Short mmCIF file of C-alpha atoms and ligand atoms in Angstrom, two decimals:
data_model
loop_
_atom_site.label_atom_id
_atom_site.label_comp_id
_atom_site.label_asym_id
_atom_site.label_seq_id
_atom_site.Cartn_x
_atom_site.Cartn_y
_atom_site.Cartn_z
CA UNK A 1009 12.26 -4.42 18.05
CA UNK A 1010 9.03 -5.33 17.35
CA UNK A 1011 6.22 -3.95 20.20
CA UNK A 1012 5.87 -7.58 21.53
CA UNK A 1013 2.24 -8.64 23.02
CA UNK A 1014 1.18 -10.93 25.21
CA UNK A 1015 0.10 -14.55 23.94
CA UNK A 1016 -3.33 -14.94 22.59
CA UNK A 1017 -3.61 -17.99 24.75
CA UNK A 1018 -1.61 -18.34 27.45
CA UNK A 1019 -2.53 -21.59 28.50
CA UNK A 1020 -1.78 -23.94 26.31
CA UNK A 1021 -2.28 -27.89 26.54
CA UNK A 1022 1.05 -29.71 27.84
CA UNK A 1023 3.40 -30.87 25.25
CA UNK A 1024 5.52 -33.49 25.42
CA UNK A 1025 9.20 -33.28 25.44
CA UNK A 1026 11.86 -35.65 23.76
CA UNK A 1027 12.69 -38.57 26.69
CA UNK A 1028 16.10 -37.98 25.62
CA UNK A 1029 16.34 -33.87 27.01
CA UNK A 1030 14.11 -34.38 29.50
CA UNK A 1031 17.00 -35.60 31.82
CA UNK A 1032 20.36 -38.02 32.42
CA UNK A 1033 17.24 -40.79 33.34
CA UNK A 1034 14.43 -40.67 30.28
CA UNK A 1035 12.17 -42.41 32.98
CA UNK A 1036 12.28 -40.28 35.93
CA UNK A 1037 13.02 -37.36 34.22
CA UNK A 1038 11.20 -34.53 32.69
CA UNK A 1039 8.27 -35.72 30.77
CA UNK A 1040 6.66 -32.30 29.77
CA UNK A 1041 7.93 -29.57 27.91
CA UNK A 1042 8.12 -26.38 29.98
CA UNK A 1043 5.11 -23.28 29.67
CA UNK A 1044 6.10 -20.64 26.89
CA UNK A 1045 4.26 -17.79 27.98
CA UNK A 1046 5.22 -17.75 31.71
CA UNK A 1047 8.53 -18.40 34.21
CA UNK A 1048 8.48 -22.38 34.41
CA UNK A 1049 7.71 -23.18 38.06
CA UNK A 1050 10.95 -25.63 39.01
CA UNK A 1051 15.10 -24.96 37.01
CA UNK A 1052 15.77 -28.05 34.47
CA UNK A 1053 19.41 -29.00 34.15
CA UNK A 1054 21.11 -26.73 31.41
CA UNK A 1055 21.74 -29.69 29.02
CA UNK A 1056 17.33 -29.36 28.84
CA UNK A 1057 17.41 -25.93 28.57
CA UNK A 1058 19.99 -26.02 26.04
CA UNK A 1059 18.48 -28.51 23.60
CA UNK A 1060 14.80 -27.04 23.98
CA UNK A 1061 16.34 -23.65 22.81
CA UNK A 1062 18.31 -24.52 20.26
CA UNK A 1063 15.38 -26.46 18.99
CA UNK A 1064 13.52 -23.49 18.78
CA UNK A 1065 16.10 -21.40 16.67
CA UNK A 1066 16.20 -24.38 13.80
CA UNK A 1067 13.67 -22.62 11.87
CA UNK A 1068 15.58 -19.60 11.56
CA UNK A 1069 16.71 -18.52 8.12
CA UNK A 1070 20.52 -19.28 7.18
CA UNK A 1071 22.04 -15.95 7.70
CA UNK A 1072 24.53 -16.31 4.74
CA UNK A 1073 22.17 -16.65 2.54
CA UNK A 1074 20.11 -13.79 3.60
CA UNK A 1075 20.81 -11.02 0.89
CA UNK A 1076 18.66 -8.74 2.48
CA UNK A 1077 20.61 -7.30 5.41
CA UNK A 1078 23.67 -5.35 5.70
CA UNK A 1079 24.94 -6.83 8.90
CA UNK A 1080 27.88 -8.64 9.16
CA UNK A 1081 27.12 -12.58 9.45
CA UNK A 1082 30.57 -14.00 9.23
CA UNK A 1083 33.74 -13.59 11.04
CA UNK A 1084 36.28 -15.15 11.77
CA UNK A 1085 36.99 -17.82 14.66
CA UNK A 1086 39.48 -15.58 16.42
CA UNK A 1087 37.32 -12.31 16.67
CA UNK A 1088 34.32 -14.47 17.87
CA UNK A 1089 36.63 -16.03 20.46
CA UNK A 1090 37.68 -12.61 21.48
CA UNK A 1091 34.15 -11.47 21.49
CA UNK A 1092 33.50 -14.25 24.33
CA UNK A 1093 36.69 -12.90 26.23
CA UNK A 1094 34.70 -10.05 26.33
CA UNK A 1095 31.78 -10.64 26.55
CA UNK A 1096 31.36 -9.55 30.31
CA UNK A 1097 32.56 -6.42 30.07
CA UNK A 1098 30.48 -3.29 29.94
CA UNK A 1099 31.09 -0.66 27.74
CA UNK A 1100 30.15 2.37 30.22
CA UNK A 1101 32.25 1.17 33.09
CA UNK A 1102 35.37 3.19 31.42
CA UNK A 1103 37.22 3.00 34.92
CA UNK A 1104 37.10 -0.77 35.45
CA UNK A 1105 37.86 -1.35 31.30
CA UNK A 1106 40.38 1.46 30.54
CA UNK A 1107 41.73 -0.74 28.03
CA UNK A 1108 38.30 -1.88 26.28
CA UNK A 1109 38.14 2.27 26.35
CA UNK A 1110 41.26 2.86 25.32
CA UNK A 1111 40.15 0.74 22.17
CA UNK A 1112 37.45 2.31 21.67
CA UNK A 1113 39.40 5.60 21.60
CA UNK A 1114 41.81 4.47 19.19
CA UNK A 1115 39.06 3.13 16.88
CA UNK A 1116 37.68 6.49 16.70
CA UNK A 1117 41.06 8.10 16.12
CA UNK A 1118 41.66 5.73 12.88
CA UNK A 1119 37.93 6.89 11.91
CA UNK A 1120 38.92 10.73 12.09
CA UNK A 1121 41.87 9.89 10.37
CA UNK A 1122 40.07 7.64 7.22
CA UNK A 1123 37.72 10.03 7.10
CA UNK A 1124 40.21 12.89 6.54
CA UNK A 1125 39.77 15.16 9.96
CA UNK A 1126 41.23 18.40 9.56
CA UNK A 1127 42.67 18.12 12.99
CA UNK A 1128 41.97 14.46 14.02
CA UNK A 1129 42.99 15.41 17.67
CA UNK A 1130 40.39 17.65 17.97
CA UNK A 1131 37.53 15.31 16.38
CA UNK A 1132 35.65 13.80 18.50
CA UNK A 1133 33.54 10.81 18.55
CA UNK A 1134 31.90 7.42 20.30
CA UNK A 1135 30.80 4.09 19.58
CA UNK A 1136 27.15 3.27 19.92
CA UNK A 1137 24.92 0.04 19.52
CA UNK A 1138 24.78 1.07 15.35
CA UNK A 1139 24.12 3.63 12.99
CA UNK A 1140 20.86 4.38 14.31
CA UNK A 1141 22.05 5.58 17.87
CA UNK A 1142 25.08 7.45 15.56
CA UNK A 1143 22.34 9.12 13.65
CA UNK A 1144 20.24 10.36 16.80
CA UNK A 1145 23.25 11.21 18.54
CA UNK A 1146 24.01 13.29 15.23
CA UNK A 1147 21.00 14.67 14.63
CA UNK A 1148 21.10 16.19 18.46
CA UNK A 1149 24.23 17.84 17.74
CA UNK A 1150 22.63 19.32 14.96
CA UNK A 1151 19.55 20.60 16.73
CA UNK A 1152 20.89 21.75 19.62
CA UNK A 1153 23.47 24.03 17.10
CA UNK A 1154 20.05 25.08 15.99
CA UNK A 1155 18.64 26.20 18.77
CA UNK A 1156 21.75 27.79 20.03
CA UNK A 1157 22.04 29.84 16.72
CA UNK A 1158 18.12 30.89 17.28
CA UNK A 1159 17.99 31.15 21.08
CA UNK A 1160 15.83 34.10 20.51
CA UNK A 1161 13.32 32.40 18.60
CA UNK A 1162 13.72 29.43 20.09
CA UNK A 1163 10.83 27.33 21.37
CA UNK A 1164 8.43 29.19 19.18
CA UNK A 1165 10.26 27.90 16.17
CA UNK A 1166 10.07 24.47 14.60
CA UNK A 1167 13.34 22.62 13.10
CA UNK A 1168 13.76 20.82 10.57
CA UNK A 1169 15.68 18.46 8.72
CA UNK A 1170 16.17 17.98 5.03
CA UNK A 1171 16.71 14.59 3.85
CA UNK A 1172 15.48 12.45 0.59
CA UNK A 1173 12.49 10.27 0.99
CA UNK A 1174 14.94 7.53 0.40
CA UNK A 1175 16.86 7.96 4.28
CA UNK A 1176 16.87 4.89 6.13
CA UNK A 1177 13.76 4.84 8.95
CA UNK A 1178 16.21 5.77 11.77
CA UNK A 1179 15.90 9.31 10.14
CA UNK A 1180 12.15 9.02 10.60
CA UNK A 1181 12.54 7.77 14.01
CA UNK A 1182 14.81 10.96 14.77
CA UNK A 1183 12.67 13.43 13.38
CA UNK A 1184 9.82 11.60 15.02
CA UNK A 1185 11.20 11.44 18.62
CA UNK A 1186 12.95 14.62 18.61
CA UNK A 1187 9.98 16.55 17.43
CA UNK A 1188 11.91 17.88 14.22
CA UNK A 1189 10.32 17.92 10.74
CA UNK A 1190 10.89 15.68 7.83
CA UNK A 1191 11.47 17.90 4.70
CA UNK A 1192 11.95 15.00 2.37
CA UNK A 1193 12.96 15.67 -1.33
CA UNK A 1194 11.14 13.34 -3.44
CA UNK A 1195 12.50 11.02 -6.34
CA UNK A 1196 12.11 11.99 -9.69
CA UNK A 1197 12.20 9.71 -12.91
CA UNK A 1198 15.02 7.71 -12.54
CA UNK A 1199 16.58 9.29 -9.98
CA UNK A 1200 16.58 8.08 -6.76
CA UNK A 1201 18.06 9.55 -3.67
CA UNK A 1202 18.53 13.19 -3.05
CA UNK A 1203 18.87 16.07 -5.92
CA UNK A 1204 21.44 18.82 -4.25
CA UNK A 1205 19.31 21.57 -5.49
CA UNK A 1206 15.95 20.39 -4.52
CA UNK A 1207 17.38 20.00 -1.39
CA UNK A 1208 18.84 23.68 -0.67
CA UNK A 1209 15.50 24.77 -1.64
CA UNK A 1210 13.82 23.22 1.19
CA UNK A 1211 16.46 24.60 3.57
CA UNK A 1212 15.48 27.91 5.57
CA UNK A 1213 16.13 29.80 9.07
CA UNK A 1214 14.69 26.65 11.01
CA UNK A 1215 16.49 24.04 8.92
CA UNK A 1216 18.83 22.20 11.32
CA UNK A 1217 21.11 20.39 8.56
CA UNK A 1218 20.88 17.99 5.43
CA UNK A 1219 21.20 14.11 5.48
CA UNK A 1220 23.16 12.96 2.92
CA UNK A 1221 23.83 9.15 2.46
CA UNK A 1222 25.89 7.29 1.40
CA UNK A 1223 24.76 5.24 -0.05
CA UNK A 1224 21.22 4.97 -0.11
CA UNK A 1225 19.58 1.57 1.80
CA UNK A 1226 17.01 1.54 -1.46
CA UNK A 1227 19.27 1.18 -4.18
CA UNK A 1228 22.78 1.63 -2.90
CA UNK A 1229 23.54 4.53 -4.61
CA UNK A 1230 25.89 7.21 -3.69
CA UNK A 1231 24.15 10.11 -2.91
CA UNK A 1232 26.14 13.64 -4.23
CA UNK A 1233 27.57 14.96 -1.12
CA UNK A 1234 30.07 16.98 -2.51
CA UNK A 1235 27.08 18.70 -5.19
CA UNK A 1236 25.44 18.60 -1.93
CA UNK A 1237 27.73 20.95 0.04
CA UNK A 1238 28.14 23.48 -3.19
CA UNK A 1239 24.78 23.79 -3.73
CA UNK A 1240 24.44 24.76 0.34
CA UNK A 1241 27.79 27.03 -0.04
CA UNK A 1242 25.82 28.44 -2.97
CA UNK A 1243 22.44 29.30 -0.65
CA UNK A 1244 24.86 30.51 1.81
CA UNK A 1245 26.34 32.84 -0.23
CA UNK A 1246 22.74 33.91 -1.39
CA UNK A 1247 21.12 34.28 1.99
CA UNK A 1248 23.34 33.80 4.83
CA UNK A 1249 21.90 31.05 5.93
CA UNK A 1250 25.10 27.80 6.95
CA UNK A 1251 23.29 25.14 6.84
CA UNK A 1252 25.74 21.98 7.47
CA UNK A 1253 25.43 18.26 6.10
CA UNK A 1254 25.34 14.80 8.26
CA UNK A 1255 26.43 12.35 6.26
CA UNK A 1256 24.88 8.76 6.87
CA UNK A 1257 27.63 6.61 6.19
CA UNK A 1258 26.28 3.42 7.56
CA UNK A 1259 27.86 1.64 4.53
CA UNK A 1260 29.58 3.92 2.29
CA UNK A 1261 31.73 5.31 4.95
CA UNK A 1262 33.65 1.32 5.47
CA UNK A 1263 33.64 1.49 1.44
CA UNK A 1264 34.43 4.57 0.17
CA UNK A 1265 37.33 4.93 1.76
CA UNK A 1266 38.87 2.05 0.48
CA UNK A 1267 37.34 1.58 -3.22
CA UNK A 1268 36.98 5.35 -4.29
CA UNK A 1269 39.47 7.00 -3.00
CA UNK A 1270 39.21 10.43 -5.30
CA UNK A 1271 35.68 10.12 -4.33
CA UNK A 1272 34.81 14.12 -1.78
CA UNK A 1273 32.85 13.05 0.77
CA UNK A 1274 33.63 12.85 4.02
CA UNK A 1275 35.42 15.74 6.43
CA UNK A 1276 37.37 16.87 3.57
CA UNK A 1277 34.58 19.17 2.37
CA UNK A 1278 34.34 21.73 5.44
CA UNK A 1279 30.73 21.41 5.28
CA UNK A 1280 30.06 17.94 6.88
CA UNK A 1281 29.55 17.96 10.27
CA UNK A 1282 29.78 14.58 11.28
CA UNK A 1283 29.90 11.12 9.85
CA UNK A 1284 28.05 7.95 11.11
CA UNK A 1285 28.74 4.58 10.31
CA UNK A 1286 27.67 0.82 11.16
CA UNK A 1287 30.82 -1.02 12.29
CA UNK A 1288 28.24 -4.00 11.79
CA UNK A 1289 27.90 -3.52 8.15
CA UNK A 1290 30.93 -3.17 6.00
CA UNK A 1291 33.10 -2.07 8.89
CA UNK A 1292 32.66 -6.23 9.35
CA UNK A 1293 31.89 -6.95 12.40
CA UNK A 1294 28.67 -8.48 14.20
CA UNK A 1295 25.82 -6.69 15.48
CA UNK A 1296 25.92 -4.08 17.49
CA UNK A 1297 28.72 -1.44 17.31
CA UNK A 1298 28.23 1.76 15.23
CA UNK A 1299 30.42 5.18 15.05
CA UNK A 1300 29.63 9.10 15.48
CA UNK A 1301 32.35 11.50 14.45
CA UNK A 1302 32.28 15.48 14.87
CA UNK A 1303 34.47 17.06 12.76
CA UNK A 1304 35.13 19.43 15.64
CA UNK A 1305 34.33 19.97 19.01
CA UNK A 1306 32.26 22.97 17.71
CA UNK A 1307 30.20 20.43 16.17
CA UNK A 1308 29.15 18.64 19.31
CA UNK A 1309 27.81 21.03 21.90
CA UNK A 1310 29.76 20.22 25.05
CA UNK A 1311 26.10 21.19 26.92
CA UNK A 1312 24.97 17.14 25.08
CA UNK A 1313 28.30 15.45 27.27
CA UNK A 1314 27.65 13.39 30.39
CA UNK A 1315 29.90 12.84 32.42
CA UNK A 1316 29.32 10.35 35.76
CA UNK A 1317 31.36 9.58 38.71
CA UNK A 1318 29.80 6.34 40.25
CA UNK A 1319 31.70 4.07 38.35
CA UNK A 1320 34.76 5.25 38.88
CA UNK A 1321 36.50 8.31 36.83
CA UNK A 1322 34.82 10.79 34.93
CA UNK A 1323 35.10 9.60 31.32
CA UNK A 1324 32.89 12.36 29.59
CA UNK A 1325 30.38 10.04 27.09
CA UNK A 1326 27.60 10.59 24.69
CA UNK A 1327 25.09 7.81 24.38
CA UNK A 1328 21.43 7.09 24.67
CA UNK A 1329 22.64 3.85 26.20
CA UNK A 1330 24.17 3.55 29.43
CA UNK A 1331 25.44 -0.30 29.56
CA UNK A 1332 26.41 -1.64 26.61
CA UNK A 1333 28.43 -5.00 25.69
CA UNK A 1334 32.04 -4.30 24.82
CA UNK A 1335 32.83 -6.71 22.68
CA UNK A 1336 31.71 -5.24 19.76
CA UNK A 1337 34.09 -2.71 20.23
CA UNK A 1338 36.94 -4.84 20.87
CA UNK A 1339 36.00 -6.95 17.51
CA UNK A 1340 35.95 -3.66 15.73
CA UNK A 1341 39.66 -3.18 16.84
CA UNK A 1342 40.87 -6.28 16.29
CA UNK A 1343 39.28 -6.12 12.65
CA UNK A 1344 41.24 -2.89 12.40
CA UNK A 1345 44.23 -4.23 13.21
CA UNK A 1346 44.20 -7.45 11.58
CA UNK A 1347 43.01 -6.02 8.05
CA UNK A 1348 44.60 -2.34 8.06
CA UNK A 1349 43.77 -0.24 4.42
CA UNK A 1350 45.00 -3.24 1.95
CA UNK A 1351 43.16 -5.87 4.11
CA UNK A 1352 39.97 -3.83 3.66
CA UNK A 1353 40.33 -2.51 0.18
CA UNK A 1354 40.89 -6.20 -0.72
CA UNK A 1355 37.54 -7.59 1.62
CA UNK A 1356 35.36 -4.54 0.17
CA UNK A 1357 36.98 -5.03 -3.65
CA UNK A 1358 35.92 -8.69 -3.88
CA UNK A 1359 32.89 -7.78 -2.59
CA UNK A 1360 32.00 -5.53 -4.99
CA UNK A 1361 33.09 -7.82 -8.00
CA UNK A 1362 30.55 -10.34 -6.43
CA UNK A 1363 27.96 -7.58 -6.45
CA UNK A 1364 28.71 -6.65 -10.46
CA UNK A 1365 29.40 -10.49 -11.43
CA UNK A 1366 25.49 -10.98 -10.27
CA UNK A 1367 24.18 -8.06 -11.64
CA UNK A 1368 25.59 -8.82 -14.76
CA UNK A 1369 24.27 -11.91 -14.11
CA UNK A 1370 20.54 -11.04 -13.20
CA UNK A 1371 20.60 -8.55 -16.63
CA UNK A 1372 21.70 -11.17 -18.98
CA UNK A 1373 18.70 -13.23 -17.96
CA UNK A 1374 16.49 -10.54 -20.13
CA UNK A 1375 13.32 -10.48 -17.83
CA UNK A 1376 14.94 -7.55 -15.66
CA UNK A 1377 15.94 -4.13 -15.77
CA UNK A 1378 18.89 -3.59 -13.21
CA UNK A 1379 17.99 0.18 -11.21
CA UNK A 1380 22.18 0.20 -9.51
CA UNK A 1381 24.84 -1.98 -10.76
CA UNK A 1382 26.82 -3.06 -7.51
CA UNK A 1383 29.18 -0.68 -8.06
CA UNK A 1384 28.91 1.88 -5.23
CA UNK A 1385 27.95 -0.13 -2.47
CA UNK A 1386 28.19 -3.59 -3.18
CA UNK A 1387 24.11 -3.89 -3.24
CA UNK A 1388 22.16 -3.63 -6.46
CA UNK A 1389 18.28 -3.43 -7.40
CA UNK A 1390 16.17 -4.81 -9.93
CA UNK A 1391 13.09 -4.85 -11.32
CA UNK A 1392 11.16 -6.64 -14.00
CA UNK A 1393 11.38 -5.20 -17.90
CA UNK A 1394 8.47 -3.56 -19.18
CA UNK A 1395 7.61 -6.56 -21.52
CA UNK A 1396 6.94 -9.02 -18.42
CA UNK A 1397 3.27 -9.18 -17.33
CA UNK A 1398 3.27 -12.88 -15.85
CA UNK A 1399 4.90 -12.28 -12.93
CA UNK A 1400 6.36 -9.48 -10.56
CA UNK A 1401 9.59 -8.98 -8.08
CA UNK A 1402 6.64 -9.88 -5.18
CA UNK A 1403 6.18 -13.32 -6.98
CA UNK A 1404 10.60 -13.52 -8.05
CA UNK A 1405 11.06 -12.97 -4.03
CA UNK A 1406 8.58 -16.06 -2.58
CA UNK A 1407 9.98 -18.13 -5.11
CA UNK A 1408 13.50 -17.42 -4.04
CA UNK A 1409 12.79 -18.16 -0.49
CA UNK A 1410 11.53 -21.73 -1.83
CA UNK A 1411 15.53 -22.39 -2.49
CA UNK A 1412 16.76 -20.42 0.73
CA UNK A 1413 17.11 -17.09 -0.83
CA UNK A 1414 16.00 -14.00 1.45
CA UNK A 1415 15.75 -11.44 -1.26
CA UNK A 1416 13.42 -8.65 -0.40
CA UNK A 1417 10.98 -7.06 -2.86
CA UNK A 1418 9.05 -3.46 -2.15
CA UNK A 1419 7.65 -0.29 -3.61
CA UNK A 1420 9.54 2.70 -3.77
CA UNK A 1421 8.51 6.10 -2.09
CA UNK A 1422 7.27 9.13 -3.71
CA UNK A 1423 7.32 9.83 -6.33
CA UNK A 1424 8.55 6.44 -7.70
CA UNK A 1425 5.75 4.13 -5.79
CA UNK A 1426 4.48 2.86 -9.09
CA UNK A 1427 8.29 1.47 -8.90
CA UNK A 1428 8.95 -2.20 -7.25
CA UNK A 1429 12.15 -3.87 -6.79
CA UNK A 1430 13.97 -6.55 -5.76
CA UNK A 1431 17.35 -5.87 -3.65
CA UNK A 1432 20.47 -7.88 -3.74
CA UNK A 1433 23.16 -7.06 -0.85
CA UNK A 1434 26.54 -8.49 -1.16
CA UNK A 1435 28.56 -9.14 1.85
CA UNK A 1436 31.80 -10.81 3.04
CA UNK A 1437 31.09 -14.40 3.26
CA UNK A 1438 29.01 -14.50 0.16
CA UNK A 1439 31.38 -15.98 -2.32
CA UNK A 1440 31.62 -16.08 -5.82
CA UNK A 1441 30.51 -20.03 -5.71
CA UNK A 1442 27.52 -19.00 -4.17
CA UNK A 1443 26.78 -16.14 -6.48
CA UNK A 1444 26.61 -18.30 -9.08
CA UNK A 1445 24.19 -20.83 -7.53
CA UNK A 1446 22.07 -17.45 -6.62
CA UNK A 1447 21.97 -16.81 -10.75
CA UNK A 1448 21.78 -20.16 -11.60
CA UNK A 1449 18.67 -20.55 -8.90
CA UNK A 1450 17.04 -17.59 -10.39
CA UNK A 1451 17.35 -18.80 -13.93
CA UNK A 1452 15.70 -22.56 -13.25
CA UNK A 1453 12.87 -20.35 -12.34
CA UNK A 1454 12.20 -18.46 -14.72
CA UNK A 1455 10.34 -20.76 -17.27
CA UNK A 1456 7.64 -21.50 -14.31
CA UNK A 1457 7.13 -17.77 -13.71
CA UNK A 1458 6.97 -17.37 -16.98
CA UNK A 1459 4.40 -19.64 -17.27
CA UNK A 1460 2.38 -17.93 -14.40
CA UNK A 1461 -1.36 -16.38 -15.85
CA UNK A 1462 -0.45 -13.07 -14.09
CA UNK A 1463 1.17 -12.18 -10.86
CA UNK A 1464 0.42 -14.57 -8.08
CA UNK A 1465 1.74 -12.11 -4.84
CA UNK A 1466 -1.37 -10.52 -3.28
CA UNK A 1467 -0.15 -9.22 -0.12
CA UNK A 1468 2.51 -6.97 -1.40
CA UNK A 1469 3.62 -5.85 2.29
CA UNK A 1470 4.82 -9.21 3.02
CA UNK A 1471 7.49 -9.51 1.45
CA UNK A 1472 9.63 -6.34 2.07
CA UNK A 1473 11.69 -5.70 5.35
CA UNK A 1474 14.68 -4.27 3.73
CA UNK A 1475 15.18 -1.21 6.22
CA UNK A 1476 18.38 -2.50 7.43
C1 LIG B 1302 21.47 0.42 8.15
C2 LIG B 1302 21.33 1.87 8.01
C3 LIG B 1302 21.00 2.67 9.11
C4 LIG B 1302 20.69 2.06 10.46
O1 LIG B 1302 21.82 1.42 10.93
P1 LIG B 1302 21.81 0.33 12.12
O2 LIG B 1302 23.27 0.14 12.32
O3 LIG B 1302 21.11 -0.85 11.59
O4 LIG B 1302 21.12 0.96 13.28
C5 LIG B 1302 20.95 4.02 8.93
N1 LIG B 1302 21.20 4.57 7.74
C6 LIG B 1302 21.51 3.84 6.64
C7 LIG B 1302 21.79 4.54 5.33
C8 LIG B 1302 21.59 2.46 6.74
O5 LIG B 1302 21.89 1.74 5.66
#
């Protein structure tokens, strides 16, 4: 969230308020819209409340057309009317919900399993609010192994964590709040997430694990996991040093699965540790449930496990959270259930055709140079070709907005900053109708930008916000 402030100027002049919300009689009713910036003094009937705050929220993009995020932003009527069934229910109170826990169990049973678990009864795992809660959660695991391994060095030493410069911010956050350094491999030419090499040569004594995503929030590639783990097995054989892998799955890991089966990535290489994912991304459901799995309980210190007794029980959990809705969890179930392996292979499959029909698309315009082609996650970027000096992805982004389009431009990091892009993430929902009015959008245009004397976009920063 953002670090709100307080108003510039609280006290604003009255407004007036529509005679028809004010109340059941326009005359005697309210005449005056309410104060923003503090608790109105007197209630209003809800139909008032209602109207004022869904006034408010008109402004608000269109979330299907919003091609930057990842989140789910459609589902259907049934799991949003079992989302409301649920909506009272908190996730902690295991005693009083034994069922919503019992789904939540079961959900992370099915996750051991698709992930391929040695033992998937002795995996453990939890829901959380998304991927980043998973990845702190996972990322305490691995530095408490750490410190266990070093207890004789320990505080004196520093951890760390090796990761490309392309990990999603929650990795930054992690390393940030947990006092752990960032050992970031940098990109290189045209590669852009993680080389396996560079990375076990950043690795030493103090190094808690290695991130590996998939796939990567800048370009949705696939980073090498399995090169990944070899070229650790290959350090360990060197020095002794077992350093294991976390792999960020907040995407892959509800795509893989389903669309690349041969693909080695997951628990099947005895190297990863655990496995994150966002259920609210291509595990299809909305915002607000993500997954941690252990491949063991090795892998989770049982020192990191709460357990409490005054709800009720003593359901041992792991959470930064204590309350949390339940609904999510239910929805994740339910989607689960309803879909099963076809259901999803089919969902994530026409997904990524949409992603490859409008890269295709985008490239046979001949102003851009696709980077990924939709086919690893369903998410592709773009930038301009080398012969285009009117205008740049800043300037291709504000115009898309103009038509509705939330496609984010930004720089990438080192060593590829002279690099910007344009990102395109395809989602359930957005059909192949409306990939074609995207392409067909972008091409009407291009003879204006074309036209432009140079790039117009000054204030590059604007116009990114793709960290989702
Ligand atoms: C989205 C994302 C995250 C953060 O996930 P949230 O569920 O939004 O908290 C972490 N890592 C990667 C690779 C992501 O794409």
């Amino acid at each position: 969230m953002p670090l709100h402030q307080g108003p510039e100027k609280p006290d604003e002049r009255p407004m007036s308020v529509n005679p028809f919300y004010g109340a059941a009689d326009p005359v005697g009713g309210m005449t005056e819209a309410p104060p923003k910036h503090r608790l109105p003094t007197a209630p209003m009937p809800p139909s008032t409340a209602h109207q004022l705050v869904r006034d408010e929220l008109m402004l608000d993009g269109n979330s299907r057309l919003n091609l930057a995020t990842f989140v789910t932003t459609w589902m259907e009527p049934q799991a949003g009317i079992l989302m409301a069934e649920c909506r009272d229910k908190n996730m902690i109170d295991k005693d009083e919900y034994p069922r919503t826990a019992e789904l939540e169990r079961r959900c992370v049973a099915m996750l051991a399993d698709l992930w391929h678990a040695p033992d998937p009864s002795s995996a453990v795992g939890c829901s959380t609010t998304g991927s980043s809660e998973a990845c702190m959660l996972a990322g305490m695991a691995l530095k408490r192994r750490w410190a266990r391994r070093n207890a004789d060095r320990y505080p004196g030493a520093r951890p760390n964590l090796v990761m490309g410069v392309n990990v999603q911010v929650c990795w930054e956050k992690f390393c940030n709040f947990w006092e752990v350094e960032a050992r970031l491999v940098p990109m290189e030419g045209e590669r852009f997430h993680l080389d396996p090499q560079a990375a076990a040569e950043l690795c030493d004594e103090n190094t808690i694990g290695v991130v590996g995503i998939l796939g990567s929030t800048f370009d949705g590639s696939y980073e090498p996991i399995a090169d990944l783990c070899s070229a650790l097995d290959a350090l360990q054989e060197r020095t002794g040093l077992d350093v294991p892998v976390h792999v960020d799955g907040a995407s892959g890991a509800m795509v893989a699965p389903f669309l690349d089966e041969d693909l080695v990535w997951d628990f099947r290489l005895p190297r990863v540790a655990s496995i994150n994912t966002s259920g609210h991304k291509y595990g299809l459901v909305y915002p607000g449930v993500g997954w941690a799995l252990w491949r063991d309980k090795e892998a989770l210190p049982e020192e990191l496990v709460f357990r409490v007794n005054y709800l009720g029980g003593d359901m041992p959990t792991f959470a930064l959270n204590f309350s949390r809705p339940g609904a999510q969890v239910v929805a994740q179930y339910y989607t689960f259930l309803r879909l099963g392996r076809d259901g999803y292979r089919a969902v994530q499959q026409s997904t990524r055709d949409v992603a490859r029909r409008v890269a295709d698309g985008v490239e046979s315009l001949g102003d851009f140079r696709l980077l990924t082609r939709g086919d690893q996650l369903p998410v592709f970027a773009f930038t301009t070709a080398p012969d285009v000096e009117a205008y740049d992805v800043f300037d291709v982004s504000r115009r898309l907005r103009e038509r509705g389009w939330l496609v984010p431009a930004y720089t990438f990091p080192p060593n590829r900053e002279d690099l910007s892009v344009l990102r395109v993430v395809c989602r359930n929902g957005f059909s192949t109708d409306l990939a074609d009015l995207f392409v067909d959008d972008l091409t009407q245009l291009l003879p204006e930008l074309r036209r432009q004397p140079h790039p117009y976009t000054q204030d590059k920063g604007a116009a990114t916000g793709f960290h989702h």
